[in-house]
Amino acid sequence: MKQFGFIRVATGVIAGEIGNPIKNSEQIYNATIKAYNEGASLIVFPELCLSSYSCEDLFFNNTLLETIKEQAIELAKLTSDYNICCVIGLPVKVNDKLYNCAAFLADGEIKGFVPKTFLPNYSEFYEYRWFSPSTSLDVSEIYYGEKIIPIGTNLVFKIDDAIIGVEICEDLWANSSPSQNLTAAGANIICNLSASNSIVGKKSYREMLTKSISLTSHCAYVYCSAGITESTTDTLYLGHCIIAENGTLLANEIQSDFSPLLIFADIDLERISSDRKKITTFYNKNYCEKLKIINTNNSINDFKLKRKVDPTPFIPSARDNKDERLSEIFNIQALSLSRRIKHTKSSKLIIGVSGGLDSTLALLVAVKACDILGLKNDSVMGVTMPGFGTTNRTLNNAKRLMASLKITTKEIDITLACRQHFKNIGHDENEHDITYENAQARIRTQILLDLANKHRGIVVGTGDLSELALGFATFAGDHISMYGVNSGVPKTLIRHLVNWQAKQLDSNSCEILLDILDTPISPELIPPDDDGNIVQQTEKVLGDYLLHDFFLYYFVRFGFSINKIKFLSFYAFKHKYKKDYILNTLNVFVKRFFSQQFKRSCLPDGPKIGSVSLSPRTDWKMPSDCSSAIWQNEV
């Protein structure tokens, strides 16, 4: 896992006893060993877990403080036998003041103390009674036992590529939390040792906060709150453990009984790094200069990945309110097109309607754009252009759909024009090669462009993001339009959008759309078989679009190596495809992605929809003549 940038982290709540550091230390040790045996390289425990959070005035007692010190040093020594770092909470005395601290244990020693900055002193919390804030600290090192140990909020701890910062409970709630400074200086994992009580609505609030800070700081956030064995004199603590990454909750559990709780997540450090590389304003020089990096001799442990790898990363999940997300995507397309119509004062939207997925979505978007502008549906002109490969199924679906949407329709058979063109350029009509195919696509585009001139309209492009990635479009043919509404939408997402639209329309339109969804994807440029069935099926030539969209997402969005994409695809599709098929499809993706950049370099306008765009004016700038050799070697 280390070679692909993954690290397994754990966080947990012990079944401790208030004021019993000896028992609590034993429980922390047992949980740490269990986490190590599961492949974790880091484990985080709650605030003041060595004593328990709710010791109150007992924090002033020397017996308790000395026992805590002894147990912390002993716990640190035990870590020398295991390749795992441990973060625990404890009170630390500095110049006759007490500080609520996190101790980072590794290499058999305490590597550093991080004191809490923002101390709650309201309602049920009285931390100022016992502790001083980090801002009152006037030293950077202290004697602890017989060793000098760094102390401060500017400490980060390094395990290979993992740079770990720490903050404590209320620090997360503050306007300028320490973690914001730490991540701006390079920390990619933040640990939060907390004692957040359980009151109505607070669980959701914690989840929202950890998601938010991990998203805005482009980091992983490991949060652990004190558990149910704390005192319930006035309030309940209910061991809430969260591991978030870049705005996503990877693991999230609350104690359900008095047993210890331990959760794990596999964090992708490369994914975090990828986002940071693109944001040149992310790092802050002032914070970097103040930062003190403490190296450990630990390395990231190997483990068998258990992280969820979404095989359809472009598709909104049900938990993210799928209908709402699809509606948002569809509206971005329609509003973008309506803005272009308004600017050009076009009276007609010209669309080549083939009866396939892409032209179907473009047609639905065009109708929606007319609705936004208060135009009638007949402002859209759908043009069917049957050729040598057109089947009755797709042609009939195109005609039925246009009729159900009540748009202007036109049919122009291109076979005669193609035959004349073949004659002009000296091409044998029986030779079904690239010339044969592309001539048809270019004649269709010429017809659409000329109709746009004739009717003072614009040609709405139908090509999608997946086709742009693979260059599966005829240059100066379907590659060209006056506005490409689908240019930011990959093929897998188009399926979901058309299916979602089918549920919004009348039963007749729904039936047509479902049959279009069931039709094999094809440019229909090669004659059908004797039974009238589609012969030229795109996914039999290129490989499944499900795979291509997966490759596209991780290659462009995160800049992952081909080796990592191979690993992730084997993992995500282990029950669907054989490895040889995945490798062959990946090889097609790499070869075509590099060789077809010239088509993307002169791409027509079209709206960006999500985090991946191939427009040379937004997210993707690439030389058209770049070699693909090193990427193909990885395949």
XYZ file of C-alpha atoms in Angstrom:
635
model
C 0.000 0.000 0.000
C 2.871 2.338 0.762
C 3.872 2.503 -2.915
C 0.407 3.807 -3.787
C 0.265 6.405 -1.010
C -2.133 4.668 1.377
C -1.792 4.613 5.156
C -4.122 2.820 7.552
C -5.050 4.820 10.655
C -7.087 3.842 13.690
C -8.879 5.714 16.407
C -10.584 4.337 19.455
C -12.199 4.751 22.832
C -11.138 2.598 25.764
C -13.312 1.175 28.534
C -11.406 3.215 31.085
C -11.766 4.182 34.699
C -11.858 7.731 36.036
C -8.624 8.555 37.835
C -6.954 5.189 37.095
C -4.015 5.811 34.713
C -2.646 2.293 35.301
C -5.754 0.555 33.996
C -6.243 3.151 31.264
C -2.638 2.710 30.114
C -3.163 -1.043 29.878
C -6.296 -0.531 27.765
C -4.499 1.952 25.479
C -1.662 -0.531 25.033
C -4.044 -3.401 24.168
C -5.903 -1.263 21.627
C -2.606 -0.127 20.088
C -1.407 -3.711 19.601
C -4.763 -4.650 18.088
C -4.538 -1.711 15.669
C -0.961 -2.666 14.746
C -2.026 -6.249 14.024
C -4.654 -4.824 11.641
C -1.971 -2.922 9.714
C -2.473 0.543 11.224
C 0.522 2.899 11.364
C -1.174 5.480 13.612
C -3.744 5.293 16.404
C -5.446 8.225 18.160
C -7.143 8.203 21.576
C -9.408 10.806 23.263
C -8.527 13.939 25.193
C -7.021 13.269 28.646
C -7.619 9.549 28.112
C -4.763 8.495 30.389
C -6.555 9.895 33.423
C -10.063 10.353 31.954
C -11.411 13.788 31.055
C -13.733 14.158 34.035
C -11.201 14.085 36.925
C -11.982 17.744 37.712
C -10.083 19.022 40.822
C -8.178 15.745 41.048
C -6.015 17.173 38.258
C -4.343 19.226 40.988
C -3.355 16.106 42.912
C 0.316 15.131 42.703
C -0.342 11.415 43.088
C -2.496 11.437 39.964
C -0.046 13.607 38.018
C 2.985 11.470 38.915
C 1.140 8.249 38.051
C 0.122 9.746 34.688
C 3.769 10.655 33.976
C 4.984 7.157 34.863
C 2.367 5.496 32.677
C 2.998 7.825 29.727
C 6.736 7.058 29.792
C 6.031 3.330 30.126
C 3.539 3.385 27.261
C 6.087 5.172 25.083
C 8.714 2.493 25.835
C 6.307 -0.231 24.751
C 5.953 1.353 21.284
C 9.599 0.463 20.541
C 8.461 -3.118 19.875
C 5.812 -2.141 17.320
C 5.861 -0.087 14.140
C 2.927 2.120 15.124
C 2.639 5.684 16.433
C 0.228 6.422 19.260
C -1.371 9.750 20.238
C -2.756 10.005 23.765
C -4.229 12.770 25.940
C -2.837 13.736 29.349
C -2.223 16.728 31.643
C 1.380 18.033 31.603
C 2.907 20.337 34.232
C 5.141 23.137 32.930
C 6.536 25.715 35.380
C 3.751 25.093 37.884
C 1.023 25.390 35.256
C -1.030 22.518 33.904
C -1.583 22.087 30.190
C -4.132 19.844 28.505
C -1.833 18.041 26.067
C -1.547 15.368 23.424
C 1.560 13.196 23.570
C 2.934 11.644 20.366
C 4.499 8.264 21.136
C 6.903 6.505 18.750
C 10.330 4.825 18.686
C 9.964 3.918 22.357
C 9.744 7.526 23.510
C 7.536 10.586 23.756
C 8.386 12.574 20.599
C 6.537 15.714 21.624
C 3.673 17.350 23.505
C 1.007 19.486 21.821
C -0.952 21.715 24.264
C -4.567 22.767 23.802
C -5.081 26.359 22.679
C -8.777 27.113 23.155
C -10.111 26.107 26.575
C -13.906 26.007 26.987
C -15.056 27.750 30.132
C -18.810 27.900 29.894
C -21.888 25.831 30.617
C -20.723 22.363 31.745
C -17.036 22.974 30.931
C -14.584 24.611 33.351
C -11.184 23.927 31.830
C -9.696 27.288 32.848
C -10.095 26.104 36.435
C -7.396 23.457 35.861
C -5.483 24.259 32.681
C -3.662 27.108 30.950
C -3.941 27.729 27.198
C -0.995 27.095 24.870
C -0.649 30.876 24.378
C 0.688 31.168 27.955
C 3.482 28.680 27.285
C 6.907 30.378 27.289
C 9.162 27.367 26.614
C 9.588 25.046 23.629
C 11.092 22.104 25.536
C 10.516 20.539 28.941
C 12.092 17.879 31.134
C 9.739 14.941 31.394
C 11.112 12.032 33.340
C 14.777 12.154 32.433
C 14.402 13.428 28.861
C 14.024 16.779 27.157
C 10.858 16.743 25.055
C 9.593 19.402 22.595
C 6.295 21.088 23.428
C 4.214 23.466 21.314
C 1.384 23.831 18.831
C 3.885 24.091 15.955
C 4.982 20.443 16.123
C 4.279 17.927 13.365
C 5.359 14.301 13.291
C 6.538 12.431 10.200
C 6.000 8.804 9.166
C 7.280 8.455 5.591
C 4.937 10.715 3.531
C 2.477 11.162 6.400
C 2.958 14.519 8.148
C 0.803 14.504 11.258
C -0.446 17.527 13.171
C -2.454 17.546 16.390
C -5.135 19.741 17.910
C -7.418 19.173 20.870
C -11.224 19.312 21.004
C -12.282 22.968 21.178
C -9.407 23.909 18.847
C -11.542 22.510 16.032
C -14.445 24.825 16.929
C -12.279 27.974 16.973
C -12.249 30.640 14.249
C -8.546 30.075 13.558
C -7.821 26.509 14.584
C -4.214 25.299 14.934
C -4.890 22.692 12.249
C -5.401 25.424 9.643
C -1.852 26.614 10.293
C -0.465 23.079 10.349
C -2.071 22.039 7.070
C -1.047 25.303 5.415
C 2.521 24.372 6.392
C 2.286 20.841 4.991
C 0.553 18.543 7.495
C -1.674 16.071 5.632
C -3.203 14.251 8.639
C -4.702 16.081 11.624
C -5.500 14.233 14.850
C -8.084 15.669 17.210
C -8.243 14.341 20.750
C -11.606 15.435 22.080
C -14.063 15.214 24.960
C -17.274 16.337 23.309
C -20.404 15.586 25.288
C -23.497 13.991 23.852
C -26.415 16.386 23.516
C -29.126 16.582 20.870
C -27.753 17.600 17.461
C -24.084 17.600 18.431
C -23.244 14.341 16.623
C -24.263 15.864 13.282
C -22.382 19.042 14.141
C -19.155 17.096 14.756
C -19.579 15.228 11.488
C -20.170 18.471 9.601
C -17.111 20.116 11.171
C -14.710 17.249 10.496
C -15.918 16.922 6.916
C -15.590 20.660 6.423
C -12.071 21.032 7.848
C -10.816 18.007 5.906
C -12.250 19.511 2.714
C -11.052 23.102 3.123
C -7.619 22.033 4.389
C -7.261 19.144 1.905
C -6.272 16.689 4.603
C -7.314 13.622 6.529
C -8.909 14.329 9.890
C -8.851 11.717 12.666
C -11.242 12.629 15.469
C -11.782 10.753 18.737
C -14.025 11.828 21.607
C -14.122 10.610 25.214
C -16.318 7.604 25.901
C -19.217 6.424 27.964
C -17.072 5.491 31.010
C -16.527 9.203 31.769
C -18.505 10.688 34.656
C -22.185 11.340 33.975
C -22.630 13.700 36.950
C -23.861 16.430 34.610
C -23.359 15.234 31.054
C -22.853 12.116 28.926
C -19.811 11.401 26.782
C -20.466 8.845 24.096
C -17.195 7.937 22.335
C -17.599 9.392 18.856
C -14.850 8.344 16.407
C -14.572 9.899 12.927
C -12.021 9.562 10.133
C -12.565 11.994 7.252
C -10.616 12.722 4.080
C -11.091 15.636 1.691
C -14.691 16.182 2.783
C -15.707 12.506 2.883
C -16.373 10.461 6.010
C -14.382 7.245 5.638
C -15.348 5.863 9.066
C -17.830 7.150 11.632
C -18.998 5.318 14.771
C -20.322 5.985 18.262
C -20.038 3.701 21.294
C -23.194 1.640 21.723
C -22.243 0.047 25.053
C -19.442 -0.043 27.625
C -17.080 -2.021 25.380
C -13.990 -0.394 23.803
C -14.499 1.011 20.299
C -11.865 0.849 17.565
C -12.348 1.986 13.967
C -10.025 2.006 10.938
C -9.724 3.786 7.610
C -7.257 3.676 4.728
C -6.214 7.236 3.886
C -4.977 8.095 0.401
C -2.120 10.578 0.872
C -1.565 10.829 -2.898
C -5.149 11.967 -3.382
C -4.621 14.711 -0.791
C -1.321 15.708 -2.382
C -2.909 15.892 -5.827
C -5.403 18.554 -4.754
C -2.718 20.540 -2.950
C -0.420 20.528 -5.984
C -3.095 22.255 -8.049
C -3.726 24.996 -5.478
C -0.631 27.180 -5.650
C -1.944 29.466 -2.876
C -2.328 26.610 -0.387
C 0.987 26.762 1.473
C 1.795 29.606 3.822
C 5.471 30.555 4.131
C 5.043 32.104 7.592
C 3.612 28.909 9.022
C 6.264 26.781 7.297
C 9.027 28.807 8.973
C 7.483 28.271 12.427
C 6.881 24.571 11.930
C 9.023 22.017 13.735
C 9.084 18.641 12.016
C 9.838 15.679 14.280
C 10.893 12.582 12.374
C 10.072 9.109 13.583
C 11.912 5.920 12.678
C 8.560 4.347 11.837
C 7.471 3.486 8.328
C 4.008 2.961 6.907
C 2.867 -0.613 7.511
C 1.692 -2.850 4.704
C -1.930 -3.969 4.722
C -4.620 -5.303 2.461
C -6.755 -2.400 1.282
C -10.261 -2.216 2.757
C -11.116 1.258 1.521
C -14.177 1.625 -0.703
C -13.102 2.386 -4.262
C -16.137 3.611 -6.190
C -16.288 1.940 -9.635
C -18.445 4.839 -10.892
C -16.766 7.975 -9.483
C -18.721 10.318 -11.761
C -22.114 9.058 -10.547
C -23.720 10.739 -7.520
C -24.410 8.176 -4.814
C -27.836 7.703 -3.270
C -26.617 9.023 0.085
C -25.635 12.276 -1.633
C -29.231 12.796 -2.771
C -28.824 11.495 -6.289
C -31.925 13.138 -7.782
C -30.846 16.530 -6.510
C -27.361 16.142 -7.968
C -28.651 14.959 -11.356
C -31.070 17.877 -11.439
C -28.188 20.251 -10.716
C -26.102 18.779 -13.553
C -28.997 18.960 -16.016
C -29.700 22.573 -15.048
C -26.049 23.558 -15.507
C -26.235 22.208 -19.058
C -29.571 23.871 -19.829
C -28.714 27.244 -18.274
C -25.350 27.328 -20.047
C -27.038 26.681 -23.381
C -29.782 29.224 -22.715
C -27.122 31.857 -21.979
C -25.489 31.134 -25.340
C -28.860 31.315 -27.115
C -29.578 34.655 -25.449
C -26.193 36.058 -26.486
C -26.372 34.881 -30.111
C -30.074 35.753 -30.425
C -30.527 32.418 -32.177
C -33.993 31.500 -33.321
C -33.283 27.786 -33.825
C -31.317 25.091 -32.034
C -30.115 22.558 -34.607
C -29.389 19.057 -33.299
C -28.487 15.894 -35.140
C -30.685 13.265 -33.486
C -29.451 9.715 -33.987
C -31.523 7.755 -31.491
C -28.417 7.245 -29.352
C -27.664 8.351 -25.790
C -25.641 11.500 -26.456
C -28.005 13.168 -28.923
C -30.933 12.195 -26.679
C -29.469 14.044 -23.698
C -28.528 17.052 -25.851
C -32.098 17.170 -27.183
C -33.590 17.036 -23.666
C -31.221 19.805 -22.554
C -32.185 21.945 -25.565
C -35.891 21.590 -24.776
C -35.196 22.584 -21.166
C -33.178 25.618 -22.350
C -36.154 26.738 -24.456
C -38.393 26.354 -21.425
C -36.026 28.564 -19.375
C -36.147 31.258 -22.077
C -39.898 31.026 -22.575
C -39.500 29.656 -26.120
C -41.685 26.979 -27.665
C -40.300 23.487 -28.167
C -40.470 23.946 -31.929
C -37.526 26.327 -31.596
C -35.503 23.108 -31.510
C -34.941 21.463 -34.890
C -34.064 17.796 -34.649
C -32.450 16.434 -37.795
C -32.255 12.716 -38.537
C -29.681 11.838 -41.171
C -29.920 8.129 -41.957
C -26.850 6.661 -43.635
C -25.316 3.301 -44.498
C -25.239 2.068 -40.862
C -28.517 3.481 -39.539
C -30.834 0.822 -38.114
C -34.605 0.974 -37.967
C -34.470 0.812 -34.179
C -32.427 3.976 -33.702
C -34.136 5.881 -36.516
C -37.604 5.069 -35.167
C -36.593 5.982 -31.622
C -35.221 9.315 -32.855
C -38.458 10.101 -34.721
C -40.696 9.001 -31.847
C -38.745 11.014 -29.303
C -38.853 14.177 -31.411
C -42.578 13.759 -31.923
C -43.193 13.247 -28.192
C -41.241 16.418 -27.399
C -43.124 18.384 -30.082
C -40.021 19.864 -31.708
C -39.438 20.755 -35.366
C -38.225 17.704 -37.285
C -36.324 17.187 -40.495
C -35.010 14.041 -42.195
C -32.145 14.153 -44.700
C -30.811 10.886 -46.120
C -27.045 11.220 -46.565
C -26.361 8.111 -48.672
C -26.554 9.883 -52.056
C -24.342 12.737 -50.860
C -21.816 10.226 -49.490
C -21.735 8.248 -52.747
C -21.089 11.421 -54.705
C -18.351 12.356 -52.251
C -16.747 8.890 -52.531
C -16.803 9.282 -56.290
C -15.215 12.731 -56.048
C -12.326 11.540 -53.864
C -11.957 8.165 -55.581
C -13.001 5.957 -52.668
C -14.576 2.507 -53.060
C -17.909 2.430 -51.241
C -17.371 -1.235 -50.371
C -14.180 -0.453 -48.460
C -15.509 0.173 -44.953
C -12.426 1.920 -43.573
C -11.874 5.150 -41.638
C -12.453 7.250 -44.778
C -15.803 5.544 -45.285
C -16.822 6.254 -41.690
C -15.515 9.795 -41.295
C -16.962 11.009 -44.592
C -20.436 10.278 -43.251
C -19.779 12.141 -39.990
C -18.406 15.197 -41.818
C -21.311 15.340 -44.270
C -23.750 15.226 -41.350
C -21.899 18.084 -39.622
C -21.875 20.148 -42.823
C -25.648 19.713 -43.120
C -26.187 20.837 -39.523
C -23.919 23.878 -39.873
C -25.611 24.949 -43.098
C -29.066 24.514 -41.568
C -27.922 26.731 -38.683
C -26.931 29.414 -41.201
C -30.204 29.049 -43.062
C -32.392 29.312 -39.956
C -30.285 31.797 -37.987
C -29.581 29.170 -35.363
C -26.737 27.358 -33.643
C -25.637 23.735 -33.824
C -25.847 22.059 -30.431
C -23.027 19.525 -30.084
C -23.790 16.075 -28.715
C -20.290 14.636 -28.044
C -19.534 13.702 -24.425
C -16.528 13.822 -22.075
C -15.675 10.125 -22.527
C -15.539 10.487 -26.309
C -13.315 13.541 -25.927
C -10.951 11.580 -23.680
C -10.637 8.797 -26.230
C -10.836 11.035 -29.292
C -13.751 8.903 -30.464
C -15.129 11.637 -32.688
C -14.470 12.614 -36.281
C -12.219 15.637 -36.488
C -14.197 18.460 -38.113
C -17.194 16.117 -38.028
C -19.174 15.440 -34.858
C -16.138 16.967 -33.109
C -17.415 20.410 -34.225
C -20.446 22.349 -33.047
C -21.370 25.865 -31.940
C -21.926 24.788 -28.328
C -21.199 21.344 -26.848
C -23.658 20.816 -24.007
C -22.365 17.309 -23.195
C -18.658 18.114 -23.249
C -18.405 17.939 -19.440
C -20.550 14.816 -19.018
C -18.999 11.323 -19.219
C -20.837 8.433 -20.829
C -21.640 6.658 -17.550
C -23.262 9.821 -16.197
C -25.240 10.368 -19.412
C -26.931 7.017 -18.837
C -28.059 8.118 -15.380
C -29.222 11.524 -16.610
C -31.330 10.038 -19.406
C -32.796 7.461 -17.018
C -33.555 10.247 -14.504
C -35.239 12.308 -17.227
C -37.321 9.304 -18.268
C -38.950 9.397 -14.827
C -39.810 13.086 -15.249
C -41.623 12.725 -18.600
C -44.885 11.123 -19.772
C -45.185 7.359 -20.177
C -44.693 7.448 -23.973
C -41.472 9.473 -23.730
C -40.319 7.292 -20.842
C -40.783 4.121 -22.921
C -38.718 5.615 -25.773
C -35.915 6.738 -23.463
C -35.706 3.331 -21.800
C -35.343 1.662 -25.201
C -32.604 4.142 -26.138
C -30.840 3.251 -22.893
C -31.087 -0.418 -23.865
C -29.590 0.149 -27.329
C -25.892 -0.733 -27.836
C -23.660 2.344 -28.116
C -22.636 2.807 -31.751
C -21.808 5.551 -34.268
C -23.714 3.422 -36.840
C -21.296 4.102 -39.676
C -20.988 0.449 -40.803
C -23.983 -1.318 -42.435
C -26.088 -3.496 -40.072
C -26.229 -7.299 -40.336
C -28.771 -9.179 -42.440
C -31.306 -8.968 -39.610
C -30.941 -5.192 -39.320
C -28.969 -5.279 -36.054
C -26.139 -2.928 -35.116
C -22.772 -4.417 -36.094
C -20.442 -1.614 -34.988
C -20.618 -1.592 -31.192
C -18.298 0.987 -29.631
C -17.619 -0.879 -26.393
C -16.565 -4.005 -28.301
C -13.949 -1.885 -30.075
C -12.748 0.349 -27.210
C -13.710 -1.593 -24.096
C -16.452 -0.750 -21.625
C -17.040 2.928 -20.912
C -17.407 1.990 -17.245
C -13.661 1.294 -17.228
C -12.707 4.242 -19.426
C -14.554 6.681 -17.183
C -12.845 5.156 -14.143
C -9.413 5.579 -15.774
C -10.264 9.123 -16.882
C -11.337 10.210 -13.422
C -8.225 9.055 -11.611
C -5.795 10.067 -14.366
C -7.068 13.636 -14.812
C -8.628 14.415 -11.434
C -5.767 13.170 -9.263
C -2.860 12.585 -11.633
C -2.386 9.031 -10.369
C 0.255 6.824 -11.949
C -0.903 4.118 -14.333
C 0.329 1.530 -11.817
C -1.946 2.982 -9.143
C -4.875 3.169 -11.572
C -4.250 -0.488 -12.452
C -4.264 -1.422 -8.776
C -7.453 0.548 -8.064
C -9.260 -0.865 -11.110
C -8.324 -4.440 -10.200
C -9.679 -3.738 -6.714
C -12.874 -1.921 -7.778
C -13.808 -4.334 -10.595
C -12.538 -7.638 -9.164
C -16.006 -9.201 -9.396
C -16.863 -7.765 -12.848
C -13.865 -7.991 -15.199
C -10.826 -10.222 -15.642
C -7.461 -8.528 -15.209
C -6.489 -9.071 -18.850
C -9.601 -7.243 -20.028
C -8.900 -4.332 -17.651
C -5.292 -4.119 -18.878
C -6.285 -4.217 -22.555
C -8.865 -1.484 -22.002
C -6.386 0.606 -20.010
C -3.887 0.270 -22.870
C -6.531 1.565 -25.300
C -7.272 4.465 -22.956
C -3.625 5.528 -22.634
C -2.843 5.256 -26.365
C -5.943 7.141 -27.444
C -5.834 9.737 -24.649
C -2.384 10.856 -25.779
C -2.776 10.480 -29.532
C -6.123 12.329 -29.687
C -5.227 15.450 -27.719
C -5.207 17.516 -30.941
C -8.997 17.214 -31.054
C -9.310 18.577 -27.528
C -6.921 21.437 -28.246
C -9.509 23.014 -30.570
C -12.626 22.048 -28.700
C -15.829 24.109 -29.111
C -17.256 25.910 -26.089
C -19.184 23.849 -23.559
C -19.950 23.982 -19.824
C -17.764 22.448 -17.143
C -19.961 20.128 -15.073
C -17.823 18.474 -12.399
C -14.249 18.212 -11.178
C -12.994 16.757 -14.482
C -12.983 18.780 -17.680
C -10.902 18.373 -20.837
C -11.446 21.833 -22.227
C -8.126 23.562 -23.013
C -9.639 26.711 -21.508
C -10.369 25.213 -18.062
C -8.768 22.183 -16.435
C -6.719 20.345 -19.052
C -3.803 21.831 -20.937
C -1.639 19.299 -22.743
C 0.622 19.365 -25.824
C -0.938 17.590 -28.783
C 2.366 15.906 -29.632
C 3.302 14.457 -26.224
C 4.760 10.925 -26.165
C 2.764 8.262 -24.316
C 5.731 5.888 -23.977
C 6.320 5.993 -20.218
C 2.591 5.625 -19.467
C 2.212 2.702 -21.876
C 5.240 1.046 -20.289
C 3.414 1.129 -16.956
C 0.420 -0.629 -18.508
